[in-house]
Coordinates of C-alpha atoms and ligand atoms in Angstrom, one line a residue:
M25 CA -4.4 15.8 19.7
T26 CA -2.0 12.7 18.1
I27 CA -3.1 10.2 15.7
F28 CA -2.6 7.7 18.7
S29 CA -4.7 9.3 20.9
R30 CA -7.2 9.3 17.9
I31 CA -7.0 5.5 18.2
I32 CA -7.5 5.0 21.8
A33 CA -10.3 7.0 21.4
G34 CA -11.9 4.8 19.4
E35 CA -12.1 7.9 16.9
I36 CA -9.6 6.0 14.5
P37 CA -10.2 1.8 13.9
S38 CA -6.8 -0.1 15.4
Y39 CA -6.7 -3.8 16.2
K40 CA -6.8 -4.4 19.3
C41 CA -4.4 -5.8 20.8
A42 CA -4.3 -5.5 24.6
E43 CA -5.5 -2.4 27.1
N44 CA -5.3 -1.5 30.9
D45 CA -6.5 1.8 32.2
K46 CA -3.1 3.9 31.7
F47 CA -2.2 1.8 28.2
Y48 CA -3.1 0.6 25.1
A49 CA -2.1 -1.6 22.0
F50 CA -2.6 -2.1 18.8
L51 CA -0.7 -3.6 15.9
D52 CA 1.2 -1.0 13.9
I53 CA -0.6 -0.7 10.5
N54 CA 3.1 -1.1 8.1
P55 CA 4.4 -4.3 10.4
L56 CA 7.8 -5.9 10.3
A57 CA 6.8 -8.7 11.1
Q58 CA 2.8 -9.9 11.5
G59 CA 2.5 -9.4 15.1
H60 CA 4.5 -6.0 14.8
T61 CA 2.4 -3.9 17.6
L62 CA 2.8 -0.7 20.0
V63 CA 1.7 0.3 23.0
V64 CA 0.7 3.3 23.9
P65 CA 0.4 5.6 26.9
K66 CA -3.1 7.0 27.3
Q67 CA -1.8 10.1 28.4
E68 CA -0.9 12.1 25.9
V69 CA 2.9 12.3 25.7
D70 CA 5.6 13.2 22.7
Y71 CA 8.7 11.5 24.1
F72 CA 9.6 8.3 25.4
F73 CA 12.5 9.8 27.8
D74 CA 10.0 12.7 28.9
L75 CA 7.2 10.5 30.4
D76 CA 7.8 10.2 34.6
D77 CA 9.4 7.7 36.2
N78 CA 6.6 6.2 37.6
D79 CA 4.9 5.8 34.1
L80 CA 7.7 5.1 32.7
A81 CA 7.8 1.7 34.5
D82 CA 4.7 0.8 33.8
M83 CA 4.6 0.8 30.1
V84 CA 7.8 -1.0 30.5
V85 CA 5.8 -3.7 32.8
F86 CA 2.6 -3.7 30.5
A87 CA 5.0 -3.8 27.2
K88 CA 6.5 -7.1 28.4
K89 CA 3.0 -9.0 29.2
V90 CA 2.0 -7.9 25.2
A91 CA 5.3 -9.1 24.8
K92 CA 4.8 -12.6 26.5
A93 CA 1.2 -12.5 25.0
L94 CA 2.9 -11.5 21.6
R95 CA 5.4 -15.0 21.4
T96 CA 2.7 -16.9 23.0
A97 CA 0.2 -16.2 19.7
F98 CA 3.4 -16.0 16.6
P99 CA 6.4 -18.1 18.4
C100 CA 10.0 -16.7 18.0
R101 CA 13.3 -16.3 18.7
K102 CA 12.9 -13.4 21.0
V103 CA 10.1 -10.2 21.0
G104 CA 12.5 -6.9 19.7
M105 CA 11.2 -3.9 22.3
A106 CA 12.4 -0.5 19.9
V107 CA 11.2 3.3 20.9
L108 CA 11.8 5.4 17.7
G109 CA 9.0 8.3 17.7
L110 CA 10.5 10.0 14.3
E111 CA 7.0 9.7 12.2
V112 CA 4.7 10.3 15.0
N113 CA 4.8 12.5 17.9
H114 CA 2.9 9.9 21.1
A115 CA 5.6 7.5 23.2
H116 CA 5.3 3.8 21.8
I117 CA 7.2 1.0 22.1
H118 CA 6.9 -1.1 18.9
L119 CA 7.5 -5.1 20.2
V120 CA 8.1 -7.3 17.1
P121 CA 8.6 -10.3 16.7
L122 CA 12.2 -11.8 15.6
Q123 CA 13.2 -15.1 14.0
S124 CA 16.4 -12.6 13.3
E125 CA 18.1 -9.7 13.5
G126 CA 16.9 -8.1 10.0
D127 CA 13.3 -9.0 11.4
M128 CA 13.9 -5.2 13.2
D129 CA 15.4 -3.2 10.5
F130 CA 13.1 -0.4 9.9
R131 CA 14.3 0.5 6.8
R132 CA 13.1 -2.8 5.0
A133 CA 9.8 -3.3 3.2
K134 CA 6.7 -3.9 5.0
L135 CA 4.1 -6.8 5.1
Q136 CA 1.3 -6.6 3.7
L137 CA -1.8 -8.6 5.7
T138 CA -5.3 -7.7 4.6
P139 CA -8.1 -6.7 6.8
E140 CA -8.7 -9.8 7.7
Q141 CA -5.5 -10.6 8.6
M142 CA -4.6 -7.9 10.2
Q143 CA -8.1 -8.9 12.6
Q144 CA -7.2 -12.3 13.0
T145 CA -3.6 -11.3 14.1
A146 CA -4.8 -8.9 16.9
D147 CA -7.1 -11.1 17.5
R148 CA -5.1 -14.0 18.2
I149 CA -2.7 -11.5 21.0
L150 CA -6.0 -10.2 22.4
A151 CA -6.9 -14.0 23.4
A152 CA -3.5 -14.3 24.6
Y153 CA -2.8 -11.2 26.7
E154 CA -6.7 -12.3 28.3
A155 CA -5.5 -15.2 28.8
R156 CA -2.6 -14.8 30.8
Ligands
5GP13 P1 7.7 6.0 15.1 O1 7.0 7.6 15.1 O2 8.0 4.6 16.0 O3 9.2 6.6 13.7 O4 6.5 5.4 13.7 C1 5.7 5.2 13.7 C2 5.0 4.2 13.5 O5 3.5 4.0 13.6 C3 5.2 3.0 12.6 O6 5.4 2.3 12.6 C4 4.1 3.1 11.5 O7 3.9 2.7 10.5 C5 2.5 3.5 12.9 N1 1.8 4.0 12.7 C6 1.6 5.1 11.8 N2 0.2 5.8 12.0 C7 -0.6 5.0 12.2 C8 -2.2 4.5 12.5 O8 -2.6 5.9 12.0 N3 -2.4 3.2 12.7 C9 -1.6 2.2 13.3 N4 -1.9 1.1 13.6 N5 -0.9 3.1 13.1 C10 0.4 4.0 12.1

């Protein structure tokens, strides 16, 4: 079981941003910017491009809805999307609110937010997602 499967199962806590029957979105624990969100399939697949065509398409459509909620909650120029997967072997999309190109630099120092700030951040995104 991957760490993300354990998060989806509720065994490990997470800051939930959105969910449907096939996908789960939650805050990245080491955010590049406030609102940095991970979108993961509930199905355990390692490599993003190993998802079958329908699941891949559905995941991007779900990510689109999360990105819209994210931008509503945290106004930004654009929401950036990236797929790395070098650390966690469970397919995921990073969604990062962007004001500049540097906001998507994965080597830069991560934001330090308190648990209260993380919870408030997730609550704002979830409220925007549910209000869509
Ligand atoms: P990648 O696999 O795309 O290179 O990076 C994995 C991402 O997942 C990283 O940005 C890391 O901060 C995040 N991450 C790793 N473990 C956890 C976790 O237990 N909880 C949360 N919320 N994020 C995690």
